[in-house]
PDB file of C-alpha atoms and ligand atoms in Angstrom:
ATOM      1  CA  MET Y1469     -17.390  -9.930  -7.145  1.00  0.00           C
ATOM      2  CA  TYR Y1470     -15.773 -11.129  -3.572  1.00  0.00           C
ATOM      3  CA  ILE Y1471     -12.959 -13.720  -4.158  1.00  0.00           C
ATOM      4  CA  ASP Y1472     -13.852 -16.620  -1.568  1.00  0.00           C
ATOM      5  CA  LYS Y1473     -11.219 -19.675  -0.555  1.00  0.00           C
ATOM      6  CA  ASP Y1474     -12.535 -22.441  -3.407  1.00  0.00           C
ATOM      7  CA  MET Y1475     -11.632 -19.848  -6.512  1.00  0.00           C
ATOM      8  CA  LYS Y1476      -8.502 -20.321  -8.807  1.00  0.00           C
ATOM      9  CA  MET Y1477      -5.712 -18.700  -7.362  1.00  0.00           C
ATOM     10  CA  ALA Y1478      -5.333 -18.425 -11.272  1.00  0.00           C
ATOM     11  CA  ASP Y1479      -8.930 -16.834 -12.341  1.00  0.00           C
ATOM     12  CA  ALA Y1480      -7.935 -14.826  -9.622  1.00  0.00           C
ATOM     13  CA  ILE Y1481      -5.384 -13.836 -11.518  1.00  0.00           C
ATOM     14  CA  HIS Y1482      -7.687 -13.614 -14.736  1.00  0.00           C
ATOM     15  CA  TYR Y1483      -9.867 -11.150 -12.792  1.00  0.00           C
ATOM     16  CA  ASN Y1484      -8.142  -8.309 -12.315  1.00  0.00           C
ATOM     17  CA  TYR Y1485      -3.962  -8.441 -12.705  1.00  0.00           C
ATOM     18  CA  LEU Y1486      -2.977  -5.540 -10.932  1.00  0.00           C
ATOM     19  CA  LEU Y1487      -3.724  -8.119  -7.637  1.00  0.00           C
ATOM     20  CA  LEU Y1488      -0.054 -10.242  -9.039  1.00  0.00           C
ATOM     21  CA  PRO Y1489       2.328  -8.092  -6.707  1.00  0.00           C
ATOM     22  CA  VAL Y1490      -0.030  -8.698  -4.173  1.00  0.00           C
ATOM     23  CA  ILE Y1491      -0.493 -11.709  -3.785  1.00  0.00           C
ATOM     24  CA  ASN Y1492       3.429 -12.184  -3.978  1.00  0.00           C
ATOM     25  CA  ARG Y1493       3.630  -9.919  -1.211  1.00  0.00           C
ATOM     26  CA  LEU Y1494       1.291 -12.213   0.704  1.00  0.00           C
ATOM     27  CA  GLY Y1495       4.011 -15.023  -0.101  1.00  0.00           C
ATOM     28  CA  VAL Y1496       2.319 -16.681  -2.543  1.00  0.00           C
ATOM     29  CA  GLN Y1497       4.551 -17.234  -6.543  1.00  0.00           C
ATOM     30  CA  LEU Y1498       3.114 -17.967  -9.441  1.00  0.00           C
ATOM     31  CA  GLY Y1499       3.036 -21.761 -10.636  1.00  0.00           C
ATOM     32  CA  PHE Y1500       0.070 -23.269  -8.282  1.00  0.00           C
ATOM     33  CA  GLY Y1501      -2.028 -24.699 -11.369  1.00  0.00           C
ATOM     34  CA  ASP Y1502      -5.001 -25.265 -10.919  1.00  0.00           C
ATOM     35  CA  LYS Y1503      -5.223 -25.284  -7.557  1.00  0.00           C
ATOM     36  CA  ASN Y1504      -7.642 -22.826  -4.932  1.00  0.00           C
ATOM     37  CA  ILE Y1505      -6.396 -20.181  -3.313  1.00  0.00           C
ATOM     38  CA  GLU Y1506      -7.278 -22.518   0.322  1.00  0.00           C
ATOM     39  CA  LYS Y1507      -5.063 -24.989  -0.568  1.00  0.00           C
ATOM     40  CA  VAL Y1508      -2.057 -22.652  -2.288  1.00  0.00           C
ATOM     41  CA  CYS Y1509      -2.383 -20.769   0.861  1.00  0.00           C
ATOM     42  CA  GLN Y1510      -2.248 -24.407   2.664  1.00  0.00           C
ATOM     43  CA  GLU Y1511       0.786 -25.494   1.203  1.00  0.00           C
ATOM     44  CA  GLU Y1512       2.927 -21.981   0.909  1.00  0.00           C
ATOM     45  CA  GLU Y1513       2.009 -21.762   4.895  1.00  0.00           C
ATOM     46  CA  VAL Y1514       0.077 -18.561   4.193  1.00  0.00           C
ATOM     47  CA  ASP Y1515      -2.810 -17.083   6.476  1.00  0.00           C
ATOM     48  CA  LEU Y1516      -5.632 -17.892   4.566  1.00  0.00           C
ATOM     49  CA  ASP Y1517      -7.996 -15.399   6.360  1.00  0.00           C
ATOM     50  CA  PHE Y1518      -5.350 -12.442   5.980  1.00  0.00           C
ATOM     51  CA  PHE Y1519      -5.098 -12.969   3.126  1.00  0.00           C
ATOM     52  CA  LEU Y1520      -8.595 -12.751   1.836  1.00  0.00           C
ATOM     53  CA  VAL Y1521      -8.796 -10.273   3.474  1.00  0.00           C
ATOM     54  CA  ILE Y1522      -6.269  -8.281   2.115  1.00  0.00           C
ATOM     55  CA  ILE Y1523      -7.318  -9.568  -1.595  1.00  0.00           C
ATOM     56  CA  ASN Y1524     -10.649  -8.402  -1.667  1.00  0.00           C
ATOM     57  CA  ALA Y1525      -9.581  -4.867   0.220  1.00  0.00           C
ATOM     58  CA  PHE Y1526      -8.054  -4.567  -2.979  1.00  0.00           C
ATOM     59  CA  LEU Y1527     -10.670  -5.160  -5.218  1.00  0.00           C
ATOM     60  CA  ASP Y1528     -13.036  -3.770  -3.273  1.00  0.00           C
ATOM     61  CA  HIS Y1529     -12.436  -0.092  -1.444  1.00  0.00           C
ATOM     62  CA  ASP Y1530     -15.338  -0.636   0.564  1.00  0.00           C
ATOM     63  CA  LEU Y1531     -13.839  -2.743   3.320  1.00  0.00           C
ATOM     64  CA  ASN Y1532     -16.297  -2.996   5.622  1.00  0.00           C
ATOM     65  CA  LYS Y1533     -17.559  -5.508   3.457  1.00  0.00           C
ATOM     66  CA  THR Y1534     -14.761  -7.783   3.088  1.00  0.00           C
ATOM     67  CA  LEU Y1535     -13.387  -7.399   6.969  1.00  0.00           C
ATOM     68  CA  LYS Y1536     -13.613  -9.357   9.746  1.00  0.00           C
ATOM     69  CA  ILE Y1537     -11.312  -6.600  11.841  1.00  0.00           C
ATOM     70  CA  GLN Y1538     -11.033  -9.346  14.457  1.00  0.00           C
ATOM     71  CA  SER Y1539      -9.427 -11.568  12.679  1.00  0.00           C
ATOM     72  CA  VAL Y1540      -6.536  -9.715  11.097  1.00  0.00           C
ATOM     73  CA  SER Y1541      -3.976 -10.176  13.229  1.00  0.00           C
ATOM     74  CA  ILE Y1542      -1.809  -6.749  13.728  1.00  0.00           C
ATOM     75  CA  GLU Y1543       1.086  -7.923  13.343  1.00  0.00           C
ATOM     76  CA  LYS Y1544       0.767  -8.841   9.623  1.00  0.00           C
ATOM     77  CA  ILE Y1545      -1.624  -6.332   8.947  1.00  0.00           C
ATOM     78  CA  VAL Y1546       2.341  -4.270   9.781  1.00  0.00           C
ATOM     79  CA  ASP Y1547       4.529  -7.000   7.974  1.00  0.00           C
ATOM     80  CA  TYR Y1548       2.003  -6.682   4.797  1.00  0.00           C
ATOM     81  CA  LEU Y1549       2.288  -2.471   4.433  1.00  0.00           C
ATOM     82  CA  LYS Y1550       6.459  -3.029   5.066  1.00  0.00           C
ATOM     83  CA  ALA Y1551       6.405  -5.474   2.412  1.00  0.00           C
ATOM     84  CA  THR Y1552       4.642  -2.886   0.356  1.00  0.00           C
ATOM     85  CA  HIS Y1553       6.380  -0.391   1.111  1.00  0.00           C
ATOM     86  CA  GLN Y1554       9.819  -1.855   0.253  1.00  0.00           C
ATOM     87  CA  PHE Y1555       7.893  -3.221  -2.911  1.00  0.00           C
ATOM     88  CA  TYR Y1556       7.424   0.579  -4.107  1.00  0.00           C
ATOM     89  CA  LEU Y1557      11.219   1.829  -3.313  1.00  0.00           C
ATOM     90  CA  GLU Y1558      12.444  -1.717  -4.282  1.00  0.00           C
ATOM     91  CA  GLN Y1559       9.919  -2.066  -8.021  1.00  0.00           C
ATOM     92  CA  MET Y1560       7.709   0.172  -8.529  1.00  0.00           C
ATOM     93  CA  ILE Y1561       9.830   3.260  -8.434  1.00  0.00           C
ATOM     94  CA  PRO Y1562      12.778   2.256 -10.389  1.00  0.00           C
ATOM     95  CA  GLU Y1563       9.744   0.573 -13.935  1.00  0.00           C
ATOM     96  CA  VAL Y1564       8.259   4.365 -13.096  1.00  0.00           C
ATOM     97  CA  GLU Y1565      11.909   5.941 -13.687  1.00  0.00           C
ATOM     98  CA  ASN Y1566      13.455   3.588 -16.406  1.00  0.00           C
ATOM     99  CA  ARG Y1567      10.371   4.380 -18.412  1.00  0.00           C
ATOM    100  CA  ILE Y1568      10.473   8.043 -18.052  1.00  0.00           C
ATOM    101  CA  ASN Y1569      14.026   7.815 -19.185  1.00  0.00           C
ATOM    102  CA  ALA Y1570      13.109   5.763 -21.840  1.00  0.00           C
ATOM    103  CA  LEU Y1571      10.816   7.950 -22.854  1.00  0.00           C
ATOM    104  CA  ILE Y1572      13.288  11.513 -22.819  1.00  0.00           C
ATOM    105  CA  GLN Y1573      15.665   9.127 -24.665  1.00  0.00           C
ATOM    106  CA  ASN Y1574      13.798   8.406 -27.454  1.00  0.00           C
ATOM    107  CA  PHE Y1575      11.719  12.344 -27.393  1.00  0.00           C
ATOM    108  CA  ASP Y1576      13.459  14.630 -29.718  1.00  0.00           C
ATOM    109  CA  ILE Y1577      11.644  17.950 -29.412  1.00  0.00           C
ATOM    110  CA  ASN Y1578      10.330  19.350 -25.945  1.00  0.00           C
ATOM    111  CA  GLN Y1579      12.711  17.743 -23.878  1.00  0.00           C
ATOM    112  CA  ASN Y1580      12.883  19.869 -20.842  1.00  0.00           C
ATOM    113  CA  GLN Y1581       9.509  19.376 -21.057  1.00  0.00           C
ATOM    114  CA  PHE Y1582       9.817  15.876 -20.530  1.00  0.00           C
ATOM    115  CA  LEU Y1583      12.866  16.682 -17.883  1.00  0.00           C
ATOM    116  CA  LEU Y1584      10.187  18.588 -15.753  1.00  0.00           C
ATOM    117  CA  VAL Y1585       8.153  15.033 -15.238  1.00  0.00           C
ATOM    118  CA  LYS Y1586      11.993  13.933 -14.637  1.00  0.00           C
ATOM    119  CA  ASN Y1587      12.533  15.795 -11.586  1.00  0.00           C
ATOM    120  CA  PHE Y1588       8.749  16.388 -10.799  1.00  0.00           C
ATOM    121  CA  PHE Y1589       8.911  12.344 -10.071  1.00  0.00           C
ATOM    122  CA  GLU Y1590      12.541  12.745  -8.440  1.00  0.00           C
ATOM    123  CA  GLU Y1591      10.372  14.642  -6.034  1.00  0.00           C
ATOM    124  CA  TYR Y1592       8.234  12.024  -5.517  1.00  0.00           C
ATOM    125  CA  LYS Y1593      10.244   9.575  -4.809  1.00  0.00           C
ATOM    126  CA  LYS Y1594      12.198  11.858  -1.848  1.00  0.00           C
ATOM    127  CA  GLU Y1595       8.647  12.573   0.192  1.00  0.00           C
ATOM    128  CA  LEU Y1596       7.506   8.441  -0.502  1.00  0.00           C
ATOM    129  CA  TYR Y1597      11.607   7.444   1.318  1.00  0.00           C
ATOM    130  CA  LEU Y1598      10.542   9.994   3.854  1.00  0.00           C
ATOM    131  CA  HIS Y1599       7.096   8.474   4.511  1.00  0.00           C
ATOM    132  CA  THR Y1600       7.835   5.299   4.329  1.00  0.00           C
ATOM    133  CA  GLN Y1601      11.219   5.934   7.117  1.00  0.00           C
ATOM    134  CA  LEU Y1602       8.636   8.373   9.253  1.00  0.00           C
ATOM    135  CA  GLU Y1603       5.724   5.073   9.280  1.00  0.00           C
ATOM    136  CA  GLU Y1604       8.331   2.144   9.496  1.00  0.00           C
ATOM    137  CA  LYS Y1605      10.426   4.281  12.467  1.00  0.00           C
ATOM    138  CA  THR Y1606       7.197   6.069  14.393  1.00  0.00           C
ATOM    139  CA  VAL Y1607       4.559   4.746  13.538  1.00  0.00           C
ATOM    140  CA  TYR Y1608       4.278   1.054  12.840  1.00  0.00           C
ATOM    141  CA  PRO Y1609       6.014   0.297  16.104  1.00  0.00           C
ATOM    142  CA  TYR Y1610       4.253   2.419  18.273  1.00  0.00           C
ATOM    143  CA  VAL Y1611       1.673   0.226  16.798  1.00  0.00           C
ATOM    144  CA  VAL Y1612       2.866  -3.318  17.706  1.00  0.00           C
ATOM    145  CA  ASP Y1613       3.287  -2.128  21.162  1.00  0.00           C
ATOM    146  CA  VAL Y1614      -0.336  -1.132  21.329  1.00  0.00           C
ATOM    147  CA  TYR Y1615      -1.015  -4.457  20.014  1.00  0.00           C
ATOM    148  CA  GLN Y1616       0.641  -6.345  22.421  1.00  0.00           C
ATOM    149  CA  ALA Y1617      -0.235  -4.447  25.129  1.00  0.00           C
ATOM    150  CA  TYR Y1618      -3.772  -5.344  24.274  1.00  0.00           C
ATOM    151  CA  GLN Y1619      -2.931  -8.628  23.761  1.00  0.00           C
ATOM    152  CA  SER Y1620      -1.399  -8.884  27.094  1.00  0.00           C
ATOM    153  CA  HIS Y1621      -3.337  -7.204  28.980  1.00  0.00           C
ATOM    154  CA  GLN Y1622      -0.506  -5.628  30.456  1.00  0.00           C
ATOM    155  CA  LEU Y1623       0.348  -1.736  29.972  1.00  0.00           C
ATOM    156  CA  SER Y1624       3.968   0.252  30.695  1.00  0.00           C
ATOM    157  CA  GLN Y1625       3.705   3.789  31.727  1.00  0.00           C
ATOM    158  CA  GLU Y1626       6.312   4.885  29.306  1.00  0.00           C
ATOM    159  CA  LEU Y1627       3.156   3.296  26.167  1.00  0.00           C
ATOM    160  CA  LEU Y1628       0.622   5.220  28.077  1.00  0.00           C
ATOM    161  CA  ASP Y1629       2.393   8.120  28.505  1.00  0.00           C
ATOM    162  CA  ARG Y1630       2.519   7.429  24.565  1.00  0.00           C
ATOM    163  CA  ILE Y1631      -0.847   6.660  24.070  1.00  0.00           C
ATOM    164  CA  LYS Y1632      -2.183   9.778  25.573  1.00  0.00           C
ATOM    165  CA  ASP Y1633      -0.043  12.211  24.366  1.00  0.00           C
ATOM    166  CA  TYR Y1634       0.481  11.290  20.646  1.00  0.00           C
ATOM    167  CA  PRO Y1635      -1.910   8.458  19.563  1.00  0.00           C
ATOM    168  CA  ILE Y1636      -2.899   6.729  16.321  1.00  0.00           C
ATOM    169  CA  ASN Y1637      -5.595   9.454  15.491  1.00  0.00           C
ATOM    170  CA  SER Y1638      -2.813  12.176  15.406  1.00  0.00           C
ATOM    171  CA  TYR Y1639      -0.886  10.061  13.167  1.00  0.00           C
ATOM    172  CA  ALA Y1640      -3.936   9.568  10.597  1.00  0.00           C
ATOM    173  CA  GLN Y1641      -5.107  13.683  10.819  1.00  0.00           C
ATOM    174  CA  GLU Y1642      -1.162  14.254   9.928  1.00  0.00           C
ATOM    175  CA  HIS Y1643      -1.127  10.944   7.167  1.00  0.00           C
ATOM    176  CA  SER Y1644       0.204  12.785   4.134  1.00  0.00           C
ATOM    177  CA  ASP Y1645      -1.531  11.509   0.481  1.00  0.00           C
ATOM    178  CA  ILE Y1646       0.878   9.866  -0.771  1.00  0.00           C
ATOM    179  CA  GLU Y1647      -1.842   9.333  -4.192  1.00  0.00           C
ATOM    180  CA  SER Y1648      -2.586  13.377  -5.376  1.00  0.00           C
ATOM    181  CA  LYS Y1649       1.459  13.784  -6.652  1.00  0.00           C
ATOM    182  CA  LEU Y1650       1.177  10.644  -8.684  1.00  0.00           C
ATOM    183  CA  PHE Y1651      -2.391  12.016 -10.213  1.00  0.00           C
ATOM    184  CA  ASP Y1652      -0.899  15.278 -10.406  1.00  0.00           C
ATOM    185  CA  LEU Y1653       1.832  13.980 -12.464  1.00  0.00           C
ATOM    186  CA  LYS Y1654      -0.044  11.794 -14.644  1.00  0.00           C
ATOM    187  CA  ASN Y1655      -2.305  14.840 -15.904  1.00  0.00           C
ATOM    188  CA  ILE Y1656       0.319  16.711 -17.293  1.00  0.00           C
ATOM    189  CA  LEU Y1657       0.819  13.534 -19.647  1.00  0.00           C
ATOM    190  CA  ILE Y1658      -1.940  13.104 -20.355  1.00  0.00           C
ATOM    191  CA  LYS Y1659      -3.349  16.657 -20.464  1.00  0.00           C
ATOM    192  CA  TYR Y1660      -0.323  19.319 -21.549  1.00  0.00           C
ATOM    193  CA  LEU Y1661       2.296  17.997 -23.042  1.00  0.00           C
ATOM    194  CA  PRO Y1662       2.712  18.328 -26.510  1.00  0.00           C
ATOM    195  CA  GLN Y1663       2.024  15.736 -28.412  1.00  0.00           C
ATOM    196  CA  PRO Y1664       5.552  13.096 -28.452  1.00  0.00           C
ATOM    197  CA  LYS Y1665       5.886  10.863 -32.465  1.00  0.00           C
ATOM    198  CA  HIS Y1666       6.401   7.913 -29.335  1.00  0.00           C
ATOM    199  CA  SER Y1667       3.204   7.721 -27.636  1.00  0.00           C
ATOM    200  CA  TYR Y1668       4.110   4.844 -27.420  1.00  0.00           C
ATOM    201  CA  GLN Y1669       6.982   5.682 -24.202  1.00  0.00           C
ATOM    202  CA  ARG Y1670       4.672   8.167 -23.088  1.00  0.00           C
ATOM    203  CA  ASN Y1671       1.792   5.913 -22.228  1.00  0.00           C
ATOM    204  CA  GLN Y1672       3.673   3.199 -21.034  1.00  0.00           C
ATOM    205  CA  VAL Y1673       4.945   5.930 -17.835  1.00  0.00           C
ATOM    206  CA  LEU Y1674       1.662   6.355 -18.086  1.00  0.00           C
ATOM    207  CA  THR Y1675       0.542   3.069 -17.298  1.00  0.00           C
ATOM    208  CA  ALA Y1676       3.475   2.846 -14.739  1.00  0.00           C
ATOM    209  CA  LEU Y1677       1.766   5.751 -12.535  1.00  0.00           C
ATOM    210  CA  PHE Y1678      -1.654   4.443 -12.612  1.00  0.00           C
ATOM    211  CA  LYS Y1679      -0.647   0.946 -11.417  1.00  0.00           C
ATOM    212  CA  MET Y1680       1.210   2.507  -8.973  1.00  0.00           C
ATOM    213  CA  GLU Y1681      -1.411   4.878  -7.979  1.00  0.00           C
ATOM    214  CA  ASN Y1682      -4.599   1.984  -7.435  1.00  0.00           C
ATOM    215  CA  ASP Y1683      -1.705   0.115  -5.320  1.00  0.00           C
ATOM    216  CA  ILE Y1684      -1.262   3.174  -3.118  1.00  0.00           C
ATOM    217  CA  ASN Y1685      -4.460   3.922  -2.659  1.00  0.00           C
ATOM    218  CA  ASP Y1686      -4.702   0.468  -1.652  1.00  0.00           C
ATOM    219  CA  HIS Y1687      -2.099   0.876   0.491  1.00  0.00           C
ATOM    220  CA  SER Y1688      -2.876   4.021   2.205  1.00  0.00           C
ATOM    221  CA  ARG Y1689      -6.990   2.307   2.971  1.00  0.00           C
ATOM    222  CA  ILE Y1690      -5.966   0.135   5.229  1.00  0.00           C
ATOM    223  CA  GLU Y1691      -4.068   1.755   6.884  1.00  0.00           C
ATOM    224  CA  ASN Y1692      -6.514   4.601   7.176  1.00  0.00           C
ATOM    225  CA  MET Y1693      -9.278   2.025   7.136  1.00  0.00           C
ATOM    226  CA  VAL Y1694      -7.933  -0.761   8.856  1.00  0.00           C
ATOM    227  CA  LEU Y1695      -4.799  -0.119  11.000  1.00  0.00           C
ATOM    228  CA  VAL Y1696      -6.135   3.665  12.585  1.00  0.00           C
ATOM    229  CA  PRO Y1697      -9.594   2.048  13.782  1.00  0.00           C
ATOM    230  CA  MET Y1698      -8.487  -1.306  14.829  1.00  0.00           C
ATOM    231  CA  ILE Y1699      -5.823   0.893  17.149  1.00  0.00           C
ATOM    232  CA  SER Y1700      -7.805   3.476  18.474  1.00  0.00           C
ATOM    233  CA  GLU Y1701     -10.276   0.866  19.024  1.00  0.00           C
ATOM    234  CA  MET Y1702      -7.360  -0.778  21.176  1.00  0.00           C
ATOM    235  CA  GLU Y1703      -5.948   2.552  22.614  1.00  0.00           C
ATOM    236  CA  LYS Y1704      -9.277   3.709  24.472  1.00  0.00           C
ATOM    237  CA  GLN Y1705      -9.937   0.223  26.159  1.00  0.00           C
ATOM    238  CA  LEU Y1706      -5.747   0.501  27.501  1.00  0.00           C
ATOM    239  CA  LEU Y1707      -7.229   3.475  28.901  1.00  0.00           C
ATOM    240  CA  THR Y1708     -10.050   2.499  30.515  1.00  0.00           C
ATOM    241  CA  LYS Y1709      -8.996   0.061  31.921  1.00  0.00           C
ATOM    242  CA  SER Y1710      -5.465   2.095  33.510  1.00  0.00           C
ATOM    243  CA  ALA Y1711      -8.365   4.336  34.456  1.00  0.00           C
ATOM    244  CA  GLN Y1712     -10.244   2.145  36.493  1.00  0.00           C
ATOM    245  CA  LYS Y1713      -6.669   1.058  38.923  1.00  0.00           C
TER     246      LYS Y1713
HETATM  247 FE1  FE2 I2366       2.523   3.674   4.086  1.00  0.00          FE
HETATM  248 FE1  FE2 I2367       1.137   5.988   4.889  1.00  0.00          FE
END
């Protein structure tokens, strides 16, 4: 289903509640009554096209169907990606940790096995933090520089060298997969750990992991399938123009 501007914002949430953090990150908070998406975006001063692209990209994995690439600003994409990183570190990670701790406290046998889950997640947290730091300190500023050079038709020697030395495709090739470890952790809980008495707490950990994995998948898809192709095209055009000078 494609979500369009005439749909009621509340209906979009009823359709898929996983959109809740996505719309929050885009600048829309709850309490919008029966207003449609266009009206809510207008009142909250949120770019309607960008809003529709991001929420439809979240629901439909075929980004080609949902993206009108020309209409999307790189700065907005980067702001959104940064807000997503922040959400993982400040909300999702603590939520999973709290649920793992609740599980460990209530679980009266094989506590060591569940401590393994906790340690595994600790390692994951460090990896995620390094991943987001690298992107925010190196990749995103570069992406914004390329975009601005492309828009202004002004390319500095420094940026030209950077495009030649380390184009966006190099980042794309090295872009580590931060979802697969979550999948492994879910499998440890689903397949291998003995049945606890407190299945409710175990399911709570799993539910939080499923939600986090889903959100991170969407995030990486936007990096790999929106940001990288757009920047790669801009790099190509900038290089061609500079060669003609
Ligand atoms: Fe990221
Ligand atoms: Fe990433």
